[in-house]
Coordinates of C-alpha atoms in Angstrom, one line a residue:
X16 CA -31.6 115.3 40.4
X17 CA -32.2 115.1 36.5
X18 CA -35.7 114.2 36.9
X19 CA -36.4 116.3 39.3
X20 CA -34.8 119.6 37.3
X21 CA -37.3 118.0 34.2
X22 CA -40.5 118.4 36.6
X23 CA -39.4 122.2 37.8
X24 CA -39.3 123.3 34.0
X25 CA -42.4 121.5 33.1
X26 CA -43.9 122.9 36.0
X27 CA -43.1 126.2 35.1
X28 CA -44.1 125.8 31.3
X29 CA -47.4 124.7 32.2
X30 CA -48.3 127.2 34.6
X31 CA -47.6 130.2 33.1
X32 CA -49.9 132.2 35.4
X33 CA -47.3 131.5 38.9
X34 CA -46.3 134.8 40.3
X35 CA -42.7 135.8 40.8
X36 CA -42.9 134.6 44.7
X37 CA -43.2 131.1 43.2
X38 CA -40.9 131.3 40.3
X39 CA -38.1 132.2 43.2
X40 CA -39.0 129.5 45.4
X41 CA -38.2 126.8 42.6
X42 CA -35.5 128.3 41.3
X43 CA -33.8 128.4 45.1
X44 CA -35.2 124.5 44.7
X45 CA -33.0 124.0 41.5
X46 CA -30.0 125.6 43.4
X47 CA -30.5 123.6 46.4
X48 CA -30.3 120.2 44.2
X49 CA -27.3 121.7 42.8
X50 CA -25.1 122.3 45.6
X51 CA -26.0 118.9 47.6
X52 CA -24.9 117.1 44.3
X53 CA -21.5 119.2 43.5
X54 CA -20.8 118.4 48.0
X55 CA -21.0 114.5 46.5
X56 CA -18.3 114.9 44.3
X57 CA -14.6 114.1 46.1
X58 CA -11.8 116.2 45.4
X59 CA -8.7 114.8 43.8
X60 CA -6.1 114.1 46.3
X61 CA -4.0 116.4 47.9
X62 CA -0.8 115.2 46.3
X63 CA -2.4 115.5 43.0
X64 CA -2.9 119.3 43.1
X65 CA -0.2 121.7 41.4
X66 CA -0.1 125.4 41.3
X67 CA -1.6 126.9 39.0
X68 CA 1.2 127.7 36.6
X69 CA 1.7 124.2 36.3
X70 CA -2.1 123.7 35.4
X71 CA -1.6 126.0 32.8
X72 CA 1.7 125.7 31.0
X73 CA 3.3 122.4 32.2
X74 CA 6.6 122.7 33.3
X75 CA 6.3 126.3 33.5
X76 CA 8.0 126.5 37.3
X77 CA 11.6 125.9 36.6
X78 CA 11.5 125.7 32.7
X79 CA 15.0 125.2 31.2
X80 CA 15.1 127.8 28.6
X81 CA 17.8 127.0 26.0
X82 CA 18.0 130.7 23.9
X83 CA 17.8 131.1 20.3
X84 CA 20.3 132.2 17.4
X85 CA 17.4 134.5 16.1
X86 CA 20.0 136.4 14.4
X87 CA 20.5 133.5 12.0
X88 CA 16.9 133.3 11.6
X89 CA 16.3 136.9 10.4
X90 CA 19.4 138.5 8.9
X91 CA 18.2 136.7 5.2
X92 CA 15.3 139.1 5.2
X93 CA 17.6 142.5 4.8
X94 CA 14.5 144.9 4.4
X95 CA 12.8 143.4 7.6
X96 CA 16.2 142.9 9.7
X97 CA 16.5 146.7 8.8
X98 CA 13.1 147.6 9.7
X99 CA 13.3 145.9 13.3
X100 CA 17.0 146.7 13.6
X101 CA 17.6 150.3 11.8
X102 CA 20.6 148.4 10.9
X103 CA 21.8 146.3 7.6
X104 CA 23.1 142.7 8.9
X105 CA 26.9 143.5 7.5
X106 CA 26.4 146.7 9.8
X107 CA 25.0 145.5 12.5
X108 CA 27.7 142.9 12.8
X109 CA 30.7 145.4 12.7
X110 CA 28.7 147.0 15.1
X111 CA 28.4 144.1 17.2
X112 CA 31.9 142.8 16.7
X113 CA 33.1 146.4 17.8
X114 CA 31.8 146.1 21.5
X115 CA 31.9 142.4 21.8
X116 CA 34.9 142.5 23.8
X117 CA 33.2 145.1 26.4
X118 CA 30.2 142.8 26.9
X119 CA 32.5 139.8 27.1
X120 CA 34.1 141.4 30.3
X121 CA 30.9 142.7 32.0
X122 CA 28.2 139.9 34.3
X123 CA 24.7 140.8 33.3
X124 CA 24.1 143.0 36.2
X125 CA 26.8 144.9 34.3
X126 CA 29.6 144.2 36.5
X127 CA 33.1 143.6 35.4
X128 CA 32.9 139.9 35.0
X129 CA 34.9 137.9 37.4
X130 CA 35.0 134.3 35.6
X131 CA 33.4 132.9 32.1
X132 CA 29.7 131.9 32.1
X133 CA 28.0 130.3 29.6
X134 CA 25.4 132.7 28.6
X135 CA 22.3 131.2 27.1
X136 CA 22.2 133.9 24.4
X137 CA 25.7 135.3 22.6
X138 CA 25.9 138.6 22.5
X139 CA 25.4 139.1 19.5
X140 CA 22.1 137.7 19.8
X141 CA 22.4 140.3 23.0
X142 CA 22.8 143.0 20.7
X143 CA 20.2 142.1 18.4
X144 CA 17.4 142.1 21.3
X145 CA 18.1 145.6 22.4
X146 CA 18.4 147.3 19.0
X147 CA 14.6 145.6 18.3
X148 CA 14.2 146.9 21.8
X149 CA 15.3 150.4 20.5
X150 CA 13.6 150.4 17.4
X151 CA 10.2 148.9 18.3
X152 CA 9.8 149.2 21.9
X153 CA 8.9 145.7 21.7
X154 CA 7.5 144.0 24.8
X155 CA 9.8 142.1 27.5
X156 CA 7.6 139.0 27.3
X157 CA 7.6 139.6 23.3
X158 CA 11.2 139.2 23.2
X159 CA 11.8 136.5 25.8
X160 CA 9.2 134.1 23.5
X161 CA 11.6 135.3 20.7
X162 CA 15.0 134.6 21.8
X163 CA 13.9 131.4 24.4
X164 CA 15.0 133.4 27.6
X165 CA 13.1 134.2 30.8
X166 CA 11.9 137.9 30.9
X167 CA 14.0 138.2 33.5
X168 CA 17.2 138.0 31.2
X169 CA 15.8 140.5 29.2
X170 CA 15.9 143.3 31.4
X171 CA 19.0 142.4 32.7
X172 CA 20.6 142.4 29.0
X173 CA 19.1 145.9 28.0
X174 CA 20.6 147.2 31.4
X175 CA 23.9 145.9 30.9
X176 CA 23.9 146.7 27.1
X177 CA 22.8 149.6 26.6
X178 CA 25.8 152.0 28.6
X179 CA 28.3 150.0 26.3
X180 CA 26.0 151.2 23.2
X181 CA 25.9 154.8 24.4
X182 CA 29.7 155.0 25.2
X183 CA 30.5 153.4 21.9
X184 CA 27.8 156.4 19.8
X185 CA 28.7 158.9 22.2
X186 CA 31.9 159.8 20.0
X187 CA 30.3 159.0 16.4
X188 CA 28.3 162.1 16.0
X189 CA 30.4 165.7 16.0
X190 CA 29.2 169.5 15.8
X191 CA 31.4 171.3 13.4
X192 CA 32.6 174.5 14.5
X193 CA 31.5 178.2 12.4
X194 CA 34.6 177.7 10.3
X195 CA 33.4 174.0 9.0
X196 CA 30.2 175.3 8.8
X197 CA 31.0 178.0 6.3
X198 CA 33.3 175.7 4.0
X199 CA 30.0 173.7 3.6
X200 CA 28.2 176.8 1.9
X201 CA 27.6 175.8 -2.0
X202 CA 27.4 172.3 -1.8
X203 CA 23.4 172.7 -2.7
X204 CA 23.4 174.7 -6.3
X205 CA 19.5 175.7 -5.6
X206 CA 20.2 176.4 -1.9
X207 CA 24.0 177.8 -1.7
X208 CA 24.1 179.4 1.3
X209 CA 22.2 176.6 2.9
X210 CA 24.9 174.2 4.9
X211 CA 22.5 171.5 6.3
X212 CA 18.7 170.4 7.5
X213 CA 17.1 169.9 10.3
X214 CA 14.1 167.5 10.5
X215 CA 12.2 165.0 13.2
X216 CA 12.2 161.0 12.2
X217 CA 9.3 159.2 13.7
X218 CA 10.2 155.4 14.7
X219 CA 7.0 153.3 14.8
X220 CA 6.9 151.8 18.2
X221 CA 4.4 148.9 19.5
X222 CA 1.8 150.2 21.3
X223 CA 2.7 150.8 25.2
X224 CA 1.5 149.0 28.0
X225 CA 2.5 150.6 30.7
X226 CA 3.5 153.9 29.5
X227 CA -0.3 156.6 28.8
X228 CA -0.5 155.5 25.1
X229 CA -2.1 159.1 24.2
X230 CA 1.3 160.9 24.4
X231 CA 2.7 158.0 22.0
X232 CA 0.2 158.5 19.7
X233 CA 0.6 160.6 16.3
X234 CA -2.2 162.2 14.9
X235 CA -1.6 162.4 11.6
X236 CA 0.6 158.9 11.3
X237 CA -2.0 156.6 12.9
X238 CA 0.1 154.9 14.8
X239 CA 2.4 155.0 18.2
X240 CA 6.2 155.9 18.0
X241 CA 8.9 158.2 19.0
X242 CA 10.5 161.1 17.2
X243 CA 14.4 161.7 16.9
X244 CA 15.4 165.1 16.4
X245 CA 18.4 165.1 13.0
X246 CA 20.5 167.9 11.9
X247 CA 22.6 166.8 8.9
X248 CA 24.7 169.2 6.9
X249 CA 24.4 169.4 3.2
X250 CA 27.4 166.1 2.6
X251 CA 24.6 163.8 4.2
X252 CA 27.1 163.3 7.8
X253 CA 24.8 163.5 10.7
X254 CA 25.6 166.3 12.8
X255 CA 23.3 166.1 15.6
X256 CA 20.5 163.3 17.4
X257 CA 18.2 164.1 20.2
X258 CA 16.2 161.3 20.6
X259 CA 13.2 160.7 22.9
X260 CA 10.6 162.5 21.6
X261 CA 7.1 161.3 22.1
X262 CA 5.0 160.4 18.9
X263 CA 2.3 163.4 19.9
X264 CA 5.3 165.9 19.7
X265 CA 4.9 168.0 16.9
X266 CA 7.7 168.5 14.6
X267 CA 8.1 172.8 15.5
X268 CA 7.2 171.6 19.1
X269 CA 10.6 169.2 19.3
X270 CA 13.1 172.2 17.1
X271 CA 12.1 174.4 20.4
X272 CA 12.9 171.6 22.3
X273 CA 16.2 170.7 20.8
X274 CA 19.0 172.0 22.7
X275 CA 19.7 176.0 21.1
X276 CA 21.7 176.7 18.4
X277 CA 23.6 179.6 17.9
X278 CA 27.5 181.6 18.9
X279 CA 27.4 181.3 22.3
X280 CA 25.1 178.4 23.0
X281 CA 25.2 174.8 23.5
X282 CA 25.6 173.9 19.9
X283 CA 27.8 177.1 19.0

């Protein structure tokens, strides 16, 4: 087949003047040779043959994954474990510590828990992937290759995780009522009567995959994220979170937003 393949292109170099009727008719030649040789070749046997996850990443079917303490690994790095975390280590851990015996009690589907597993994970390694989860919107697959579990796990963790987290903030954060608000008054010399500030925080997020990204996407940031809404008074306490936000929302757009504050309203 060689040879012959060697005669068609020297055929075709030296007779430059062949019209395109010709040019097809040993081209369909060369194909022809082709496909009788490739019918010549045997297949392997049929015991040999794997699916194709196996031809890929051996031992993919079935892996054994083992977890990882990737707490230990990060919480040296303080400015980047705060970064990925919006926590310090020493308060991430009282966090962590503080709802441990919740989690203890509840089966990943977020059932009370009927008998001790070995989870592959601890929970505060639980913890730890649903806060980078909060903060960075980081990808399930991302965070299975960093904490050695099947993607699987990871959803089931952020499911069973996160009601524990909300039940434990719920009660953190307080609205003042008119009398509190008025002791505040003088606390700012340049701004006296002023008792507190309201302002949106962007949280730089990975870039969505299966979310629009264009609603993600701030302008004038250049990059993807999600606003939280703040009111803090004047003595730094945080007095109010709305979260949820999308990056494009501007910061007037997500005040009007914001549940209404006033005598009479939500926030009175």
């Amino acid at each position: 087949m060689p040879c012959f393949m060697l005669e068609c292109a020297s055929s075709l170099s030296s007779s430059c003047s062949m019209d395109a009727q010709q040019v097809r008719v040993v081209l369909l030649n060369i194909v022809a040779w082709i496909l009788l040789f490739v019918a010549f070749i045997r297949p392997p046997p049929q015991q040999n043959l794997s699916p194709l996850q196996h031809r890929l990443f051996e031992n993919f079917h079935g892996e054994i994954f083992r977890g990882r303490d990737v707490f230990s690994l990060i919480s040296r790095q303080a400015h980047l474990f705060w970064r990925n975390t919006a926590e310090t280590p020493v308060s991430f851990l009282k966090l962590a510590n503080d709802i441990l015996p919740t989690l203890q009690n509840l089966r990943l589907d977020g059932q009370p828990r009927v008998r001790q597993r070995r989870l592959k994970i601890n929970v505060v390694n639980q913890v730890l992937l649903v806060m980078m989860w909060l903060r960075k919107y980081s990808y399930i697959d991302t965070l299975a290759l960093w904490f050695d579990i099947d993607p699987t796990s990871v959803i089931r963790i952020i499911y069973r995780t996160l009601p524990v987290m909300w039940r434990y903030f719920q009660n953190q954060i307080t609205w003042p009522n008119l009398a509190e608000w008025r002791n505040l008054m003088g606390s700012w010399p340049e701004l006296p009567n002023a008792v507190g500030a309201i302002d949106a925080t962007p949280h730089e997020i990975y870039c969505p995959l299966a979310e629009p990204q264009r609603p993600f996407y701030s302008g004038h940031r250049h990059y993807h994220c999600l606003n939280t809404q703040l009111v803090m008074d004047n003595e730094s306490h945080i007095r109010f979170l709305q979260a949820g936000f999308l990056g494009s929302t501007h910061d007037a757009t997500a005040y009007r937003l914001m549940q209404p504050i006033g005598p009479g309203l939500v926030l009175d």
